[in-house]
Coordinates of C-alpha atoms in Angstrom, one line a residue:
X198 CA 31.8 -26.2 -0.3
X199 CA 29.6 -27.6 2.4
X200 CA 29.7 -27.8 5.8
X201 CA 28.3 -31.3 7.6
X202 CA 29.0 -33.5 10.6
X203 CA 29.3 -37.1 9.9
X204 CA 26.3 -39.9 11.5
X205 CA 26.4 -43.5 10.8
X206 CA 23.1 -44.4 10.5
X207 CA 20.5 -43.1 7.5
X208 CA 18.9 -40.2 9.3
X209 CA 16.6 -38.1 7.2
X210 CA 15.7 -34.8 7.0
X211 CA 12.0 -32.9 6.2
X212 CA 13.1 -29.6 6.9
X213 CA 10.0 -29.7 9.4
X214 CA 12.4 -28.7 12.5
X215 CA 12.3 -25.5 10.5
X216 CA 9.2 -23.1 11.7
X217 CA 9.3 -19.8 10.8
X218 CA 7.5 -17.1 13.2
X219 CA 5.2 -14.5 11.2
X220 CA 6.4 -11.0 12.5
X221 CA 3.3 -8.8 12.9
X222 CA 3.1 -5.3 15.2
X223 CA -0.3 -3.8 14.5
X224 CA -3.7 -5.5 15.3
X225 CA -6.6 -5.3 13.6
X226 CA -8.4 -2.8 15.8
X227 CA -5.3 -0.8 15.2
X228 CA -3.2 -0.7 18.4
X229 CA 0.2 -2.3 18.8
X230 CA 0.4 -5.9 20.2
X231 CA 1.7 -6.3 23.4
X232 CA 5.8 -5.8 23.9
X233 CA 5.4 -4.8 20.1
X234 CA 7.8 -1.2 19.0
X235 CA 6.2 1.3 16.1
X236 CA 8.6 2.2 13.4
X237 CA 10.0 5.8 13.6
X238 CA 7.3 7.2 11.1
X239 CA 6.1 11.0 11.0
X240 CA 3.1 12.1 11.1
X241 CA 3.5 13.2 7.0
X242 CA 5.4 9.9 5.9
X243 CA 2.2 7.8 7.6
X244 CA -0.4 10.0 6.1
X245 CA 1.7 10.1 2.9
X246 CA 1.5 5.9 2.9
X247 CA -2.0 5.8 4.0
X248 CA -3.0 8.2 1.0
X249 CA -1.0 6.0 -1.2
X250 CA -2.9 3.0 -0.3
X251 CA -6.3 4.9 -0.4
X252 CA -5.5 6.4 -4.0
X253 CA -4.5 2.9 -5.1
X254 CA -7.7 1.5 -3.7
X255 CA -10.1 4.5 -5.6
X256 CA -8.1 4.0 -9.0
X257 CA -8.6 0.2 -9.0
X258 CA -12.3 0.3 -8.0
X259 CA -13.0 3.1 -10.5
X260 CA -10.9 1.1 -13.4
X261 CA -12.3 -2.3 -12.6
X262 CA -15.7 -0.6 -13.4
X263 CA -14.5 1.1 -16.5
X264 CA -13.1 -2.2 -17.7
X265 CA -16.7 -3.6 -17.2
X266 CA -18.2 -0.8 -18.9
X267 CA -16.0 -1.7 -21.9
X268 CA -13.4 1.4 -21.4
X269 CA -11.1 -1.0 -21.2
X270 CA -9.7 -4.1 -22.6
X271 CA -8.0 -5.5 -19.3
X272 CA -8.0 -4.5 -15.9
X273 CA -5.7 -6.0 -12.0
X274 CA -6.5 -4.7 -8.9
X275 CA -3.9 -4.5 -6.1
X276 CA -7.0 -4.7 -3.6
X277 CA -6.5 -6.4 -0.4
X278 CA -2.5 -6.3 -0.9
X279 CA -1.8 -2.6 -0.9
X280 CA -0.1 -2.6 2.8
X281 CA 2.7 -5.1 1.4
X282 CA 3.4 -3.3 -1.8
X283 CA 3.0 0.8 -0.2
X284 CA 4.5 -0.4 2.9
X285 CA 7.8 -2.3 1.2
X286 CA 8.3 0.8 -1.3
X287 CA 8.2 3.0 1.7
X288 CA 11.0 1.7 3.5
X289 CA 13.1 2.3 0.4
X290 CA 15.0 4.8 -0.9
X291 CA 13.9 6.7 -3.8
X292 CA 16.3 5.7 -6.0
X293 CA 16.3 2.1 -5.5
X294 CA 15.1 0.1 -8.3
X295 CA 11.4 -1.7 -8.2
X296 CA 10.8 -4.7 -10.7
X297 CA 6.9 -5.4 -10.5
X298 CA 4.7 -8.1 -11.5
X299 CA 1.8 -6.6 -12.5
X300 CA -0.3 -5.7 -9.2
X301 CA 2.1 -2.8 -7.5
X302 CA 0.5 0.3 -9.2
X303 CA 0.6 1.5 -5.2
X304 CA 4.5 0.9 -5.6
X305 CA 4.4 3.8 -8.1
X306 CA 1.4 5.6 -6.6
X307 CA 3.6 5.9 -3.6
X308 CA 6.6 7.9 -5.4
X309 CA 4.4 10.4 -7.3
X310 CA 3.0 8.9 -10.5
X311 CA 0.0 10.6 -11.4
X312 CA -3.6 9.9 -12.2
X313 CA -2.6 11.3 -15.6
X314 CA 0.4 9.0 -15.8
X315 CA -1.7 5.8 -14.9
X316 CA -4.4 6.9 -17.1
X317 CA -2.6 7.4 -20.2
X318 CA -0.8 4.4 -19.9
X319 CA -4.3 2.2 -19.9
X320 CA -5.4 4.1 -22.5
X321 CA -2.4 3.5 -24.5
X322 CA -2.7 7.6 -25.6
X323 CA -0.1 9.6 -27.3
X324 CA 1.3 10.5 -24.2
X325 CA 1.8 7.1 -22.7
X326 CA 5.5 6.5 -21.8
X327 CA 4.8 2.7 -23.8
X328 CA 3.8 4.2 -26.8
X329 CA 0.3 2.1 -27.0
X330 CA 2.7 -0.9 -26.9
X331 CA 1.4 -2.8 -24.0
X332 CA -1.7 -3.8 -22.6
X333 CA -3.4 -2.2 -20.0
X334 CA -1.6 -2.2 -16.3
X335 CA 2.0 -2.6 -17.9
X336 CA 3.4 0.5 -16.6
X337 CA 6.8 1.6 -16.0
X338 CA 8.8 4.9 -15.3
X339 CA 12.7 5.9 -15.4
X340 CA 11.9 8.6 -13.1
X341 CA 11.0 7.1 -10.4
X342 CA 12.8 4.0 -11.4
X343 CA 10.1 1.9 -11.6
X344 CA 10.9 -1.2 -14.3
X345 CA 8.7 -1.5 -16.7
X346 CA 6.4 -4.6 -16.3
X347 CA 6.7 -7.7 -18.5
X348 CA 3.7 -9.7 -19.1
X349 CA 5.8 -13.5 -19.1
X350 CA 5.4 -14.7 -15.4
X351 CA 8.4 -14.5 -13.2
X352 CA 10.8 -13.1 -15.8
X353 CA 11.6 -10.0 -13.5
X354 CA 13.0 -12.2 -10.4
X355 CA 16.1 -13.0 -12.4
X356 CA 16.3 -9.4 -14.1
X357 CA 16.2 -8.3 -10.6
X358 CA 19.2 -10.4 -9.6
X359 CA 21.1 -8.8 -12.5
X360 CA 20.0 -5.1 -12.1
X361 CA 21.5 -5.9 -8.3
X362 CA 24.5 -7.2 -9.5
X363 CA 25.3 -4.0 -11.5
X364 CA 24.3 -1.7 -8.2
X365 CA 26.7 -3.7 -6.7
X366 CA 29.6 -2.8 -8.6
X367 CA 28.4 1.3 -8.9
X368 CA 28.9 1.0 -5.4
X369 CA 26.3 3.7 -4.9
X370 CA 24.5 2.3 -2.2
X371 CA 21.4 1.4 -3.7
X372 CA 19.4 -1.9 -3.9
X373 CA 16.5 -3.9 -5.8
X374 CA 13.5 -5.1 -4.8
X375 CA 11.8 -7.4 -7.0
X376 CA 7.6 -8.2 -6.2
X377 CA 6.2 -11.6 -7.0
X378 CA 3.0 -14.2 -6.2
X379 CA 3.6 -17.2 -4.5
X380 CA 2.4 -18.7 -8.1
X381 CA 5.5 -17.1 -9.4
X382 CA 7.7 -18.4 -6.6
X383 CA 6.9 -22.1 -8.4
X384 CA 8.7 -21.1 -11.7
X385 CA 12.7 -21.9 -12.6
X386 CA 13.0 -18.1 -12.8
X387 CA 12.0 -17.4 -9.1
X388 CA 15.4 -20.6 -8.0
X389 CA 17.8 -19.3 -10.6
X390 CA 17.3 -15.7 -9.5
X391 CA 18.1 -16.5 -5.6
X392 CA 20.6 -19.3 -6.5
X393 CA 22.6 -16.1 -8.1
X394 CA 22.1 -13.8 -6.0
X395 CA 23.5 -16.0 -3.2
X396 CA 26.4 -16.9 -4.6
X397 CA 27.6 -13.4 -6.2
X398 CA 26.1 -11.9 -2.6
X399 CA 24.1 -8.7 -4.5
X400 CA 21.5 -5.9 -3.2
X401 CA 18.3 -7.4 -3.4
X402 CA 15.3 -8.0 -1.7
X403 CA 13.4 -10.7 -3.2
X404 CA 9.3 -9.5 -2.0
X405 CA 6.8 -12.4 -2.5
X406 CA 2.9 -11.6 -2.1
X407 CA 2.0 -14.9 -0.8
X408 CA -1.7 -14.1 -1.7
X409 CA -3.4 -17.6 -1.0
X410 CA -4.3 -18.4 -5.0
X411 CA -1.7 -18.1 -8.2
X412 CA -5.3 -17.2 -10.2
X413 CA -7.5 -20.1 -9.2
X414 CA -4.8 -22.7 -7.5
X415 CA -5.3 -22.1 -3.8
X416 CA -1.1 -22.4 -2.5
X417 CA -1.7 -26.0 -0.7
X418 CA -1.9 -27.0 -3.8
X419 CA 1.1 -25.2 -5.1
X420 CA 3.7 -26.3 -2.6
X421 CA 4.0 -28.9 0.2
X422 CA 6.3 -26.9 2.4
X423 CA 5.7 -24.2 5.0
X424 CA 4.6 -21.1 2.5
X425 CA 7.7 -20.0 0.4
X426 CA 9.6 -18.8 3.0
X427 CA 11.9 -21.5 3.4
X428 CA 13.5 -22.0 0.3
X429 CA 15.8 -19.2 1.5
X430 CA 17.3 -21.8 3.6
X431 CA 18.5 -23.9 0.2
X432 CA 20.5 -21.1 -0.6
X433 CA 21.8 -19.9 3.0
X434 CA 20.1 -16.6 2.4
X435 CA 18.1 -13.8 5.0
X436 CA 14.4 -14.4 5.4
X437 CA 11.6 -12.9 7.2
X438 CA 7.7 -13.8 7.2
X439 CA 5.7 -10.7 7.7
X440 CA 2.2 -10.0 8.1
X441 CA 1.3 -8.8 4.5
X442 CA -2.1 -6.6 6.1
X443 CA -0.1 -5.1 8.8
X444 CA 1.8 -2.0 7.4
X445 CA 4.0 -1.0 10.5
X446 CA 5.3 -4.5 10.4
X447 CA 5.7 -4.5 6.2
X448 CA 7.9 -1.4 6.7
X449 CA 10.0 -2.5 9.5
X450 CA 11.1 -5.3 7.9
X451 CA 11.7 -4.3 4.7
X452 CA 13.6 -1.6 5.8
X453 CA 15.7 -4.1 7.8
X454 CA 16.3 -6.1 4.4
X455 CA 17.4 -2.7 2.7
X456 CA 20.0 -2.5 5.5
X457 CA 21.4 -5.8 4.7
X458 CA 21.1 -5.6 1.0
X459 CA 22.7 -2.0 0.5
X460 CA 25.0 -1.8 2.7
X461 CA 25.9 -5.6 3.3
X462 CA 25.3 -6.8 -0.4
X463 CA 23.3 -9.5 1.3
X464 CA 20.0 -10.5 -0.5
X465 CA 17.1 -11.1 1.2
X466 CA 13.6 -13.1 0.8
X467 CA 10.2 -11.6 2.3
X468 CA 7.4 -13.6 2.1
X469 CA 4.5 -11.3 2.9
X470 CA 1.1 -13.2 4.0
X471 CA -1.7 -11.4 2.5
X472 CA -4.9 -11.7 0.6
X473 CA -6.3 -11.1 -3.0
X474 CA -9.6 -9.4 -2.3
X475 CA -10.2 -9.0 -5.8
X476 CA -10.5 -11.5 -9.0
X477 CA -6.9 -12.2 -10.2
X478 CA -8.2 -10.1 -13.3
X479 CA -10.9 -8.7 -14.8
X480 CA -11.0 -11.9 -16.8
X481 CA -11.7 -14.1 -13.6
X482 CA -14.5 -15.2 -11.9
X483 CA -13.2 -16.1 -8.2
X484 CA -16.9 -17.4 -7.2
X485 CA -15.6 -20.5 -9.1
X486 CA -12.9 -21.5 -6.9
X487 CA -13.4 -19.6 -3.1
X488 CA -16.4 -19.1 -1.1
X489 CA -17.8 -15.6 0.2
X490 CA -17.0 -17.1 3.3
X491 CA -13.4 -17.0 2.8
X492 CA -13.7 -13.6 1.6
X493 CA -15.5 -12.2 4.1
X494 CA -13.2 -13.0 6.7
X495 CA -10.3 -11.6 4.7
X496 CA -12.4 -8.2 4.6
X497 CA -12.1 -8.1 8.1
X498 CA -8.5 -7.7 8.3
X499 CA -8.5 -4.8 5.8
X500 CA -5.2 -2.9 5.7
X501 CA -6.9 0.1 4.7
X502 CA -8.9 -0.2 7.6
X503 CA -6.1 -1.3 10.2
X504 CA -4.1 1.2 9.5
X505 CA -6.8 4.0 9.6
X506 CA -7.8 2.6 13.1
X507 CA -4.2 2.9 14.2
X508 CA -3.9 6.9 12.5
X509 CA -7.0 7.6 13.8
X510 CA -6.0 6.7 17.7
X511 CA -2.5 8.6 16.8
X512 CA -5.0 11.8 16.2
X513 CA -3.6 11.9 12.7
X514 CA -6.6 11.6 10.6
X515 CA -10.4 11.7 10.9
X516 CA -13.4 10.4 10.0
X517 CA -14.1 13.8 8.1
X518 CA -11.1 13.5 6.5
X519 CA -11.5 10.2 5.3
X520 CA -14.6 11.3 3.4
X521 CA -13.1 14.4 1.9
X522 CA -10.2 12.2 0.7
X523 CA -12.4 9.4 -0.5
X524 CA -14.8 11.9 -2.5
X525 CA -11.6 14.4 -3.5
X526 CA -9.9 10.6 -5.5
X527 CA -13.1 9.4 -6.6
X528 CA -13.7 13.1 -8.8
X529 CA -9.9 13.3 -9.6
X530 CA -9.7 9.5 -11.7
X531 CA -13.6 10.8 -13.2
X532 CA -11.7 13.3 -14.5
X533 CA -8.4 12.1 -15.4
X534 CA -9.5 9.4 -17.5
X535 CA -12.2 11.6 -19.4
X536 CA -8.7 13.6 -20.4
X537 CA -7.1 10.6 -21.2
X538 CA -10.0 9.0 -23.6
X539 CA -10.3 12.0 -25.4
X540 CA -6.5 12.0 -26.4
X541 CA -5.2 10.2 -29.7
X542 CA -3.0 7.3 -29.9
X543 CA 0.7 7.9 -30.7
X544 CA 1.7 8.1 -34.5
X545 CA 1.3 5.1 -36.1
X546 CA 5.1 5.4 -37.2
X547 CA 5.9 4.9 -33.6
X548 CA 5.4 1.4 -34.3
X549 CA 8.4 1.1 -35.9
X550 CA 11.3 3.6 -34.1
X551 CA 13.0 2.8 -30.6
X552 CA 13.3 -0.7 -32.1
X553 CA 16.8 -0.3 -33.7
X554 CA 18.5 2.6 -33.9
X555 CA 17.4 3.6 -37.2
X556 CA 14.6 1.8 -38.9
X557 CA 15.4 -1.1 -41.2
X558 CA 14.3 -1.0 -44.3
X559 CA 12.1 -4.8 -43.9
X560 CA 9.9 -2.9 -41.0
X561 CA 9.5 0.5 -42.9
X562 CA 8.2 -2.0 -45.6
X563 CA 6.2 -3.5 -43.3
X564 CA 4.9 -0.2 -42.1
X565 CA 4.5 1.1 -45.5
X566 CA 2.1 -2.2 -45.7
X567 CA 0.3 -1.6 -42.5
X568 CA -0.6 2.1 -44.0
X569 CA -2.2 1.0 -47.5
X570 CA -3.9 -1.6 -45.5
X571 CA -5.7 1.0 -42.8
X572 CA -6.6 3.9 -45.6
X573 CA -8.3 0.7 -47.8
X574 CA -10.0 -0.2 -44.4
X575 CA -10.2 2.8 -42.1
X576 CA -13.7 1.8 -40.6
X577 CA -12.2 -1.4 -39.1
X578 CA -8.7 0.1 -37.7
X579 CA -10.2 3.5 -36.1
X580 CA -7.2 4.7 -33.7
X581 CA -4.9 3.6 -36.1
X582 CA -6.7 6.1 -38.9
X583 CA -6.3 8.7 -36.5
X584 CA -2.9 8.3 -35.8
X585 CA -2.4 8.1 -39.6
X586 CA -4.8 10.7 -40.7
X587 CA -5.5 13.1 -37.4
X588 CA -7.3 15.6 -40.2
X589 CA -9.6 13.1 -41.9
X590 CA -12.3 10.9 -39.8
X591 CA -12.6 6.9 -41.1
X592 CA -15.8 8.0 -42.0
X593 CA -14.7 10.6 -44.8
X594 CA -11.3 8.2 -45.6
X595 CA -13.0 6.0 -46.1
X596 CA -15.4 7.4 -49.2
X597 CA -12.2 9.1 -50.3
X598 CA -11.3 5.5 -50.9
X599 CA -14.9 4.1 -52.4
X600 CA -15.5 2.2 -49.4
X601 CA -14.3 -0.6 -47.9

């Protein structure tokens, strides 16, 4: 049903009468604008979320440069956006559900995941939760109820929207929030998911990185409209604009949206206004399609930085701390992913089991295949010799075999 008030003359519409304020409370030199109120933070919960974003900004530096060094097959940083995805989780409770895209590692830095856990997951060792399954960066974690990520853009919006629905009928209180690019915004997934969660009024806060490029497409050429923001209005749902880099203000507002989406079963839509400091992945070159320039000034509004400037004037950290911790993550991902290179890959039967409940007899053929195929050629399948052989190196299997 709609609601309207008759005219008699043709009278358009642009949506242009629409202009959406952006809500920021922290400055860049790290003091509070002016009329401006601090979230009710302790001193332990901001050092907690600052250490979060630090750790997150350590592991993607040092895993960026591993991927380069050929460590790694695939590599995304969160660099430049860790205030809107530390800052959001934050504000929620621990046993709310987080559907990621593929650049919230701080999400799950924030709630305890280890270097270990991260590590072993990129490494796709025997103890990584995927089982060597996914690439690089696709982690995931009941634990700490953490979905895991699905490499298909914009398929987690909608999952989001159903995941809500069923936490609205537990009736336990607890709510979704579902992260996303701007690029994302621009797929069917992203207007089904809020079209639903509208109309069946379910717990979820719908968090979009507005990040300026979806890879190489800068957003003005993605959209005409004001920034994402105001599709909310198409489906009569909440909607804030929050300054992505500011951290007080991410965490204000998104713990307003968990108020109205747990307890209200009202979904929400934040469209945080950030930056992607880094290349989209380590398979992009953004030199191709943004000037230094551009980046530069982005580097001046730091989160890391703001919101070190705002502990530092609170008398909650230093400068000597800031070194320690710096130096302290730095030796602690060294070290981790040594440990996790050196580990094997999960058994190559693995391959086959958590796919039906018991294995059919077509994939155990299958599997049966892949084995005679890796002993006749163990020099070109390594890990998987190892997984099938621990005992024997390629090397020997393979003159056990008369070569290749």
């Amino acid at each position: 049903m709609t609601t309207t008030t008759d005219i008699h003359s043709p009278d358009f519409l642009a949506g242009d009468e629409f202009s959406i304020p952006t809500f920021r409370l922290l400055q860049q030199d790290g003091t509070l604008f002016d009329g401006a109120v601090a979230p009710e933070l302790s001193r332990e919960e901001a050092r907690h979320i600052y250490h979060a974003m630090v750790a997150t900004r350590v592991l993607d530096e040092r895993m960026m440069a591993a991927q380069r060094q050929g460590r790694l097959s695939f590599y995304m940083q969160c660099t430049g956006e860790e205030a809107a995805v530390v800052g959001a989780t934050a504000a929620l409770d621990d046993a709310d559900m987080i559907m990621a895209q593929y650049r919230e590692q701080g999400a799950l830095m924030y709630r305890g995941f280890s270097f270990d856990e991260f590590m072993n997951q990129l490494f796709g060792n025997e103890l990584d939760y995927g089982k060597g399954r996914q690439m690089p960066i696709h982690y995931g974690s009941r634990k700490l109820h953490y979905m895991t990520i699905s490499s298909p853009l914009a398929t987690q919006i909608p999952q989001a929207t159903g995941f809500a629905y069923g936490q609205k009928l537990a009736g336990e209180g607890q709510c979704t929030i579902v992260f996303f690019g701007e690029g994302a915004a621009s797929e069917g997934d992203f207007h089904a998911a809020l079209n639903m969660a509208a109309v069946h009024q379910v717990p979820v806060i719908f968090f979009c990185r507005n990040n300026g490029y979806a890879i190489s497409t800068p957003s003005i050429e993605q959209f005409a409209a004001d920034g994402v923001a105001p599709r909310a209005f198409g489906y009569r749902m909440h909607v804030i604009r929050v300054d992505g880099n500011d951290i007080l203000a991410v965490y204000d507002a998104t713990r307003a949206a968990r108020r109205l989406a747990a307890e209200h079963n009202q979904p929400v839509l934040i469209e945080a206004m950030t930056y992607r400091l880094a290349a989209h992945s380590s398979s992009d070159d953004p030199s191709g399609y943004r000037s230094k320039k551009e980046e530069e000034a982005w580097r001046e509004k730091d989160p890391l930085l703001r919101m070190r400037r705002w502990l530092n004037d609170k008398g909650w950290w230093s400068d000597e701390e800031e070194t320690e911790c710096q130096e302290r993550l730095r030796r602690e991902v060294l070290e981790t992913m040594k440990r996790a290179q050196k580990r094997p890959p999960p058994p190559l039967d693995s391959l086959v089991t958590d796919v039906y409940a018991d294995v059919t007899p077509a994939l155990q053929r299958q599997l049966d295949t892949l084995k005679t195929h890796i002993r006749r050629y163990p020099d070109a399948y390594p890990k998987g010799a190892m997984s099938l052989d621990p005992d024997v190196s390629p090397r020997d299997d393979a003159d056990d075999k008369g070569g290749a």
